Structures are given as structure tokens and as C-alpha cells.
């Protein structure tokens, strides 16, 4: 019976452990760069910013790229590394780029 409970506890904990591994942005607020630095990064990339918000411990930037295409970028708050970019005007046509597979 104890073995069954142990296995059940391990199986129940797996999804939580996997999700935590994906959360790259959880750093102390004292280590965060200011929103102005995120806006400056966007300008360097040729992006126009519509909104900067915080989502799951990351900065999330909504705006348009240099070609006028809508983007949503996930940015690490301490390093300002661009972790993911979603491109497109609607949910059906979105293109996702994760860190390491950006084309440019």
C-alpha cells in the first residue's frame, strides 16, 4: 500500500516539476531591469511598443515589428534576453519563435 501511495505522489508531482522547469523568469524584483530598458530594447529591434506588462514573472511586450506585423515578445526581466516571439494578427496565423530558433 505504501508503494502505491509513493508512486501516486510521484506521478502527481511530475506535471508541477515540468512546468517549473519552463519558468525562466522568476528572479527577485531587485534584479529586474526597468520598463524603460525593455522599451529601449524594442527600439533597438525596430519594434513599436503598444504595451509592456508582466506575465508569469517575465516582461511581455505587445507591439509591431519593423514590417508592421503584430508581435508579442517574452523578455527576461533581469537579462533582457528575448525568450520568445509570437508573430501574427490572429490566433490561427501566429508564428512562435523560441530562444535559439529565431531567424534573422
mmCIF file of N, CA and C in Angstrom:
data_model
loop_
_atom_site.group_PDB
_atom_site.id
_atom_site.type_symbol
_atom_site.label_atom_id
_atom_site.label_comp_id
_atom_site.label_asym_id
_atom_site.label_seq_id
_atom_site.Cartn_x
_atom_site.Cartn_y
_atom_site.Cartn_z
ATOM 1 N N UNK A 1 0.818 -1.198 0.000
ATOM 2 C CA UNK A 1 0.000 0.000 0.000
ATOM 3 C C UNK A 1 0.861 1.260 0.000
ATOM 4 N N UNK A 2 1.953 1.223 0.792
ATOM 5 C CA UNK A 2 2.838 2.379 0.834
ATOM 6 C C UNK A 2 3.484 2.642 -0.520
ATOM 7 N N UNK A 3 3.820 1.583 -1.235
ATOM 8 C CA UNK A 3 4.416 1.712 -2.558
ATOM 9 C C UNK A 3 3.441 2.394 -3.521
ATOM 10 N N UNK A 4 2.187 2.018 -3.452
ATOM 11 C CA UNK A 4 1.173 2.630 -4.319
ATOM 12 C C UNK A 4 1.037 4.120 -4.012
ATOM 13 N N UNK A 5 1.013 4.477 -2.736
ATOM 14 C CA UNK A 5 0.916 5.891 -2.350
ATOM 15 C C UNK A 5 2.150 6.680 -2.799
ATOM 16 N N UNK A 6 3.321 6.073 -2.698
ATOM 17 C CA UNK A 6 4.556 6.724 -3.137
ATOM 18 C C UNK A 6 4.538 6.963 -4.646
ATOM 19 N N UNK A 7 4.118 5.958 -5.392
ATOM 20 C CA UNK A 7 4.037 6.100 -6.854
ATOM 21 C C UNK A 7 3.018 7.168 -7.219
ATOM 22 N N UNK A 8 1.878 7.151 -6.557
ATOM 23 C CA UNK A 8 0.851 8.162 -6.819
ATOM 24 C C UNK A 8 1.383 9.574 -6.536
ATOM 25 N N UNK A 9 2.118 9.748 -5.442
ATOM 26 C CA UNK A 9 2.680 11.055 -5.095
ATOM 27 C C UNK A 9 3.680 11.518 -6.151
ATOM 28 N N UNK A 10 4.495 10.607 -6.657
ATOM 29 C CA UNK A 10 5.471 10.960 -7.689
ATOM 30 C C UNK A 10 4.783 11.347 -8.996
ATOM 31 N N UNK A 11 3.757 10.595 -9.383
ATOM 32 C CA UNK A 11 3.032 10.895 -10.623
ATOM 33 C C UNK A 11 2.318 12.233 -10.505
ATOM 34 N N UNK A 12 1.731 12.505 -9.354
ATOM 35 C CA UNK A 12 1.030 13.776 -9.150
ATOM 36 C C UNK A 12 1.991 14.953 -9.168
ATOM 37 N N UNK A 13 3.230 14.770 -8.751
ATOM 38 C CA UNK A 13 4.202 15.862 -8.696
ATOM 39 C C UNK A 13 4.872 16.132 -10.035
ATOM 40 N N UNK A 14 4.857 15.176 -10.968
ATOM 41 C CA UNK A 14 5.542 15.339 -12.245
ATOM 42 C C UNK A 14 5.115 16.561 -13.043
ATOM 43 N N UNK A 15 3.827 16.803 -13.283
ATOM 44 C CA UNK A 15 3.439 17.978 -14.071
ATOM 45 C C UNK A 15 3.907 19.289 -13.454
ATOM 46 N N UNK A 16 3.902 19.387 -12.143
ATOM 47 C CA UNK A 16 4.342 20.604 -11.473
ATOM 48 C C UNK A 16 5.832 20.801 -11.690
ATOM 49 N N UNK A 17 6.616 19.752 -11.537
ATOM 50 C CA UNK A 17 8.060 19.853 -11.741
ATOM 51 C C UNK A 17 8.403 20.230 -13.162
ATOM 52 N N UNK A 18 7.678 19.692 -14.141
ATOM 53 C CA UNK A 18 7.919 20.016 -15.538
ATOM 54 C C UNK A 18 7.586 21.457 -15.839
ATOM 55 N N UNK A 19 6.508 21.965 -15.268
ATOM 56 C CA UNK A 19 6.124 23.357 -15.508
ATOM 57 C C UNK A 19 7.127 24.302 -14.884
ATOM 58 N N UNK A 20 7.635 23.956 -13.731
ATOM 59 C CA UNK A 20 8.589 24.843 -13.064
ATOM 60 C C UNK A 20 9.877 24.950 -13.863
ATOM 61 N N UNK A 21 10.268 23.910 -14.561
ATOM 62 C CA UNK A 21 11.500 23.947 -15.344
ATOM 63 C C UNK A 21 11.388 24.934 -16.498
ATOM 64 N N UNK A 22 10.166 25.176 -17.003
ATOM 65 C CA UNK A 22 9.978 26.083 -18.121
ATOM 66 C C UNK A 22 9.942 27.558 -17.703
ATOM 67 N N UNK A 23 9.739 27.813 -16.417
ATOM 68 C CA UNK A 23 9.615 29.183 -15.946
ATOM 69 C C UNK A 23 11.002 29.789 -15.772
ATOM 70 N N UNK A 24 11.446 30.519 -16.791
ATOM 71 C CA UNK A 24 12.801 31.040 -16.807
ATOM 72 C C UNK A 24 12.928 32.421 -16.182
ATOM 73 N N UNK A 25 11.817 33.034 -15.817
ATOM 74 C CA UNK A 25 11.841 34.445 -15.449
ATOM 75 C C UNK A 25 11.716 34.733 -13.964
ATOM 76 N N UNK A 26 11.628 33.756 -13.135
ATOM 77 C CA UNK A 26 11.411 34.039 -11.728
ATOM 78 C C UNK A 26 12.719 34.433 -11.054
ATOM 79 N N UNK A 27 12.916 35.748 -10.943
ATOM 80 C CA UNK A 27 14.083 36.337 -10.304
ATOM 81 C C UNK A 27 13.593 37.421 -9.345
ATOM 82 N N UNK A 28 14.378 37.759 -8.325
ATOM 83 C CA UNK A 28 13.956 38.806 -7.395
ATOM 84 C C UNK A 28 13.739 40.147 -8.112
ATOM 85 N N UNK A 29 12.724 40.881 -7.676
ATOM 86 C CA UNK A 29 12.409 42.175 -8.290
ATOM 87 C C UNK A 29 13.606 43.135 -8.248
ATOM 88 N N UNK A 30 14.451 42.995 -7.246
ATOM 89 C CA UNK A 30 15.629 43.861 -7.132
ATOM 90 C C UNK A 30 16.575 43.685 -8.313
ATOM 91 N N UNK A 31 16.506 42.534 -8.990
ATOM 92 C CA UNK A 31 17.389 42.246 -10.120
ATOM 93 C C UNK A 31 16.775 42.619 -11.469
ATOM 94 N N UNK A 32 15.546 43.119 -11.464
ATOM 95 C CA UNK A 32 14.856 43.448 -12.713
ATOM 96 C C UNK A 32 15.393 44.737 -13.321
ATOM 97 N N UNK A 33 15.462 44.760 -14.633
ATOM 98 C CA UNK A 33 15.735 45.991 -15.378
ATOM 99 C C UNK A 33 14.420 46.779 -15.443
ATOM 100 N N UNK A 34 14.485 48.102 -15.516
ATOM 101 C CA UNK A 34 13.255 48.896 -15.576
ATOM 102 C C UNK A 34 12.535 48.744 -16.914
ATOM 103 N N UNK A 35 11.255 49.094 -16.930
ATOM 104 C CA UNK A 35 10.456 49.024 -18.165
ATOM 105 C C UNK A 35 11.079 49.878 -19.271
ATOM 106 N N UNK A 36 11.722 50.958 -18.894
ATOM 107 C CA UNK A 36 12.358 51.824 -19.888
ATOM 108 C C UNK A 36 13.442 51.072 -20.654
ATOM 109 N N UNK A 37 14.125 50.145 -19.978
ATOM 110 C CA UNK A 37 15.149 49.336 -20.651
ATOM 111 C C UNK A 37 14.497 48.371 -21.651
ATOM 112 N N UNK A 38 13.309 47.866 -21.323
ATOM 113 C CA UNK A 38 12.576 46.993 -22.241
ATOM 114 C C UNK A 38 12.149 47.799 -23.464
ATOM 115 N N UNK A 39 11.674 49.027 -23.230
ATOM 116 C CA UNK A 39 11.276 49.899 -24.337
ATOM 117 C C UNK A 39 12.475 50.218 -25.229
ATOM 118 N N UNK A 40 13.644 50.453 -24.620
ATOM 119 C CA UNK A 40 14.854 50.728 -25.401
ATOM 120 C C UNK A 40 15.261 49.509 -26.228
ATOM 121 N N UNK A 41 15.127 48.304 -25.656
ATOM 122 C CA UNK A 41 15.409 47.078 -26.398
ATOM 123 C C UNK A 41 14.487 46.966 -27.604
ATOM 124 N N UNK A 42 13.217 47.287 -27.397
ATOM 125 C CA UNK A 42 12.250 47.233 -28.504
ATOM 126 C C UNK A 42 12.652 48.195 -29.614
ATOM 127 N N UNK A 43 13.068 49.382 -29.256
ATOM 128 C CA UNK A 43 13.504 50.371 -30.247
ATOM 129 C C UNK A 43 14.706 49.848 -31.029
ATOM 130 N N UNK A 44 15.656 49.224 -30.330
ATOM 131 C CA UNK A 44 16.831 48.652 -30.991
ATOM 132 C C UNK A 44 16.429 47.565 -31.997
ATOM 133 N N UNK A 45 15.357 46.827 -31.686
ATOM 134 C CA UNK A 45 14.881 45.753 -32.557
ATOM 135 C C UNK A 45 14.035 46.284 -33.714
ATOM 136 N N UNK A 46 13.691 47.582 -33.676
ATOM 137 C CA UNK A 46 12.839 48.158 -34.710
ATOM 138 C C UNK A 46 11.359 47.955 -34.437
ATOM 139 N N UNK A 47 11.012 47.661 -33.175
ATOM 140 C CA UNK A 47 9.637 47.399 -32.795
ATOM 141 C C UNK A 47 8.951 48.678 -32.309
ATOM 142 N N UNK A 48 7.651 48.747 -32.498
ATOM 143 C CA UNK A 48 6.821 49.798 -31.915
ATOM 144 C C UNK A 48 6.046 49.168 -30.766
ATOM 145 N N UNK A 49 6.145 49.753 -29.585
ATOM 146 C CA UNK A 49 5.535 49.186 -28.389
ATOM 147 C C UNK A 49 4.108 49.690 -28.218
ATOM 148 N N UNK A 50 3.203 48.748 -28.018
ATOM 149 C CA UNK A 50 1.831 49.100 -27.680
ATOM 150 C C UNK A 50 1.619 48.960 -26.179
ATOM 151 N N UNK A 51 2.207 47.915 -25.577
ATOM 152 C CA UNK A 51 2.030 47.676 -24.152
ATOM 153 C C UNK A 51 3.156 46.792 -23.635
ATOM 154 N N UNK A 52 3.605 47.079 -22.415
ATOM 155 C CA UNK A 52 4.557 46.223 -21.706
ATOM 156 C C UNK A 52 3.872 45.817 -20.408
ATOM 157 N N UNK A 53 3.786 44.503 -20.198
ATOM 158 C CA UNK A 53 3.180 44.019 -18.958
ATOM 159 C C UNK A 53 4.037 42.895 -18.387
ATOM 160 N N UNK A 54 3.664 42.428 -17.207
ATOM 161 C CA UNK A 54 4.358 41.324 -16.562
ATOM 162 C C UNK A 54 3.443 40.110 -16.603
ATOM 163 N N UNK A 55 3.984 38.985 -17.075
ATOM 164 C CA UNK A 55 3.220 37.750 -17.157
ATOM 165 C C UNK A 55 4.122 36.587 -16.768
ATOM 166 N N UNK A 56 3.723 35.815 -15.773
ATOM 167 C CA UNK A 56 4.497 34.662 -15.287
ATOM 168 C C UNK A 56 5.928 35.035 -14.946
ATOM 169 N N UNK A 57 6.134 36.211 -14.378
ATOM 170 C CA UNK A 57 7.460 36.620 -13.954
ATOM 171 C C UNK A 57 8.338 37.178 -15.062
ATOM 172 N N UNK A 58 7.819 37.258 -16.284
ATOM 173 C CA UNK A 58 8.554 37.798 -17.422
ATOM 174 C C UNK A 58 7.921 39.121 -17.862
ATOM 175 N N UNK A 59 8.697 39.945 -18.538
ATOM 176 C CA UNK A 59 8.102 41.058 -19.267
ATOM 177 C C UNK A 59 7.448 40.482 -20.518
ATOM 178 N N UNK A 60 6.285 40.999 -20.858
ATOM 179 C CA UNK A 60 5.628 40.633 -22.101
ATOM 180 C C UNK A 60 5.324 41.921 -22.861
ATOM 181 N N UNK A 61 5.835 42.009 -24.049
ATOM 182 C CA UNK A 61 5.711 43.213 -24.864
ATOM 183 C C UNK A 61 4.753 42.943 -26.013
ATOM 184 N N UNK A 62 3.748 43.794 -26.160
ATOM 185 C CA UNK A 62 2.841 43.743 -27.303
ATOM 186 C C UNK A 62 3.158 44.922 -28.196
ATOM 187 N N UNK A 63 3.234 44.692 -29.483
ATOM 188 C CA UNK A 63 3.515 45.775 -30.411
ATOM 189 C C UNK A 63 3.584 45.282 -31.834
ATOM 190 N N UNK A 64 4.338 46.011 -32.643
ATOM 191 C CA UNK A 64 4.532 45.634 -34.040
ATOM 192 C C UNK A 64 6.018 45.638 -34.364
ATOM 193 N N UNK A 65 6.395 44.804 -35.335
ATOM 194 C CA UNK A 65 7.792 44.775 -35.752
ATOM 195 C C UNK A 65 8.029 45.825 -36.834
ATOM 196 N N UNK A 66 9.220 45.861 -37.374
ATOM 197 C CA UNK A 66 9.590 46.877 -38.369
ATOM 198 C C UNK A 66 8.754 46.775 -39.640
ATOM 199 N N UNK A 67 8.183 45.601 -39.920
ATOM 200 C CA UNK A 67 7.350 45.417 -41.104
ATOM 201 C C UNK A 67 5.865 45.690 -40.810
ATOM 202 N N UNK A 68 5.568 46.077 -39.573
ATOM 203 C CA UNK A 68 4.188 46.378 -39.198
ATOM 204 C C UNK A 68 3.388 45.167 -38.767
ATOM 205 N N UNK A 69 4.042 44.017 -38.643
ATOM 206 C CA UNK A 69 3.358 42.797 -38.223
ATOM 207 C C UNK A 69 3.237 42.773 -36.700
ATOM 208 N N UNK A 70 2.073 42.362 -36.202
ATOM 209 C CA UNK A 70 1.846 42.308 -34.763
ATOM 210 C C UNK A 70 2.763 41.276 -34.121
ATOM 211 N N UNK A 71 3.360 41.634 -32.968
ATOM 212 C CA UNK A 71 4.220 40.710 -32.229
ATOM 213 C C UNK A 71 3.871 40.738 -30.751
ATOM 214 N N UNK A 72 4.208 39.651 -30.105
ATOM 215 C CA UNK A 72 4.168 39.560 -28.653
ATOM 216 C C UNK A 72 5.476 38.890 -28.246
ATOM 217 N N UNK A 73 6.302 39.613 -27.504
ATOM 218 C CA UNK A 73 7.615 39.095 -27.134
ATOM 219 C C UNK A 73 7.679 38.859 -25.633
ATOM 220 N N UNK A 74 8.284 37.745 -25.241
ATOM 221 C CA UNK A 74 8.538 37.435 -23.845
ATOM 222 C C UNK A 74 10.002 37.740 -23.577
ATOM 223 N N UNK A 75 10.256 38.580 -22.560
ATOM 224 C CA UNK A 75 11.605 39.079 -22.298
ATOM 225 C C UNK A 75 11.978 38.813 -20.842
ATOM 226 N N UNK A 76 13.180 38.280 -20.631
ATOM 227 C CA UNK A 76 13.665 38.014 -19.279
ATOM 228 C C UNK A 76 13.881 39.336 -18.552
ATOM 229 N N UNK A 77 13.343 39.503 -17.343
ATOM 230 C CA UNK A 77 13.393 40.797 -16.668
ATOM 231 C C UNK A 77 14.776 41.209 -16.166
ATOM 232 N N UNK A 78 15.663 40.264 -15.926
ATOM 233 C CA UNK A 78 16.984 40.604 -15.403
ATOM 234 C C UNK A 78 18.028 40.759 -16.502
ATOM 235 N N UNK A 79 17.925 39.942 -17.556
ATOM 236 C CA UNK A 79 18.944 39.942 -18.605
ATOM 237 C C UNK A 79 18.486 40.635 -19.883
ATOM 238 N N UNK A 80 17.169 40.872 -19.995
ATOM 239 C CA UNK A 80 16.538 41.415 -21.201
ATOM 240 C C UNK A 80 16.734 40.508 -22.414
ATOM 241 N N UNK A 81 16.973 39.233 -22.170
ATOM 242 C CA UNK A 81 17.062 38.252 -23.243
ATOM 243 C C UNK A 81 15.662 38.019 -23.804
ATOM 244 N N UNK A 82 15.532 37.997 -25.118
ATOM 245 C CA UNK A 82 14.258 37.724 -25.767
ATOM 246 C C UNK A 82 14.072 36.208 -25.743
ATOM 247 N N UNK A 83 13.084 35.744 -24.967
ATOM 248 C CA UNK A 83 12.869 34.316 -24.784
ATOM 249 C C UNK A 83 11.949 33.720 -25.838
ATOM 250 N N UNK A 84 10.973 34.505 -26.296
ATOM 251 C CA UNK A 84 10.015 34.007 -27.281
ATOM 252 C C UNK A 84 9.379 35.185 -28.001
ATOM 253 N N UNK A 85 9.088 34.989 -29.271
ATOM 254 C CA UNK A 85 8.363 35.988 -30.058
ATOM 255 C C UNK A 85 7.223 35.279 -30.770
ATOM 256 N N UNK A 86 6.012 35.818 -30.605
ATOM 257 C CA UNK A 86 4.850 35.330 -31.341
ATOM 258 C C UNK A 86 4.521 36.386 -32.378
ATOM 259 N N UNK A 87 4.368 35.969 -33.607
ATOM 260 C CA UNK A 87 4.063 36.897 -34.692
ATOM 261 C C UNK A 87 2.722 36.538 -35.319
ATOM 262 N N UNK A 88 1.977 37.533 -35.743
ATOM 263 C CA UNK A 88 0.730 37.290 -36.454
ATOM 264 C C UNK A 88 -0.382 38.202 -35.978
ATOM 265 N N UNK A 89 -1.441 38.286 -36.791
ATOM 266 C CA UNK A 89 -2.562 39.143 -36.481
ATOM 267 C C UNK A 89 -3.684 38.425 -35.760
ATOM 268 N N UNK A 90 -3.715 37.100 -35.848
ATOM 269 C CA UNK A 90 -4.764 36.362 -35.161
ATOM 270 C C UNK A 90 -4.195 35.064 -34.621
ATOM 271 N N UNK A 91 -4.977 34.373 -33.797
ATOM 272 C CA UNK A 91 -4.504 33.140 -33.169
ATOM 273 C C UNK A 91 -4.232 32.037 -34.174
ATOM 274 N N UNK A 92 -4.974 32.015 -35.296
ATOM 275 C CA UNK A 92 -4.790 30.954 -36.288
ATOM 276 C C UNK A 92 -3.491 31.109 -37.063
ATOM 277 N N UNK A 93 -3.034 32.352 -37.270
ATOM 278 C CA UNK A 93 -1.869 32.583 -38.100
ATOM 279 C C UNK A 93 -0.612 32.926 -37.324
ATOM 280 N N UNK A 94 -0.585 32.636 -36.041
ATOM 281 C CA UNK A 94 0.565 33.027 -35.240
ATOM 282 C C UNK A 94 1.752 32.111 -35.493
ATOM 283 N N UNK A 95 2.914 32.712 -35.504
ATOM 284 C CA UNK A 95 4.176 32.000 -35.652
ATOM 285 C C UNK A 95 4.965 32.225 -34.372
ATOM 286 N N UNK A 96 5.395 31.155 -33.732
ATOM 287 C CA UNK A 96 6.117 31.251 -32.467
ATOM 288 C C UNK A 96 7.601 30.988 -32.691
ATOM 289 N N UNK A 97 8.427 31.825 -32.117
ATOM 290 C CA UNK A 97 9.872 31.620 -32.149
ATOM 291 C C UNK A 97 10.354 31.561 -30.723
ATOM 292 N N UNK A 98 10.996 30.453 -30.354
ATOM 293 C CA UNK A 98 11.563 30.307 -29.022
ATOM 294 C C UNK A 98 13.035 30.654 -29.076
ATOM 295 N N UNK A 99 13.605 30.923 -27.939
ATOM 296 C CA UNK A 99 15.015 31.227 -27.826
ATOM 297 C C UNK A 99 15.825 30.159 -28.542
ATOM 298 N N UNK A 100 16.708 30.585 -29.420
ATOM 299 C CA UNK A 100 17.578 29.663 -30.136
ATOM 300 C C UNK A 100 17.107 29.307 -31.534
ATOM 301 N N UNK A 101 15.813 29.579 -31.867
ATOM 302 C CA UNK A 101 15.383 29.259 -33.222
ATOM 303 C C UNK A 101 14.907 30.512 -33.973
ATOM 304 N N UNK A 102 15.356 31.694 -33.497
ATOM 305 C CA UNK A 102 14.978 32.935 -34.164
ATOM 306 C C UNK A 102 15.671 33.047 -35.505
ATOM 307 N N UNK A 103 14.965 33.573 -36.466
ATOM 308 C CA UNK A 103 15.535 33.747 -37.804
ATOM 309 C C UNK A 103 15.892 35.216 -37.972
ATOM 310 N N UNK A 104 17.018 35.459 -38.470
ATOM 311 C CA UNK A 104 17.288 36.859 -38.614
ATOM 312 C C UNK A 104 18.567 37.136 -39.233
#
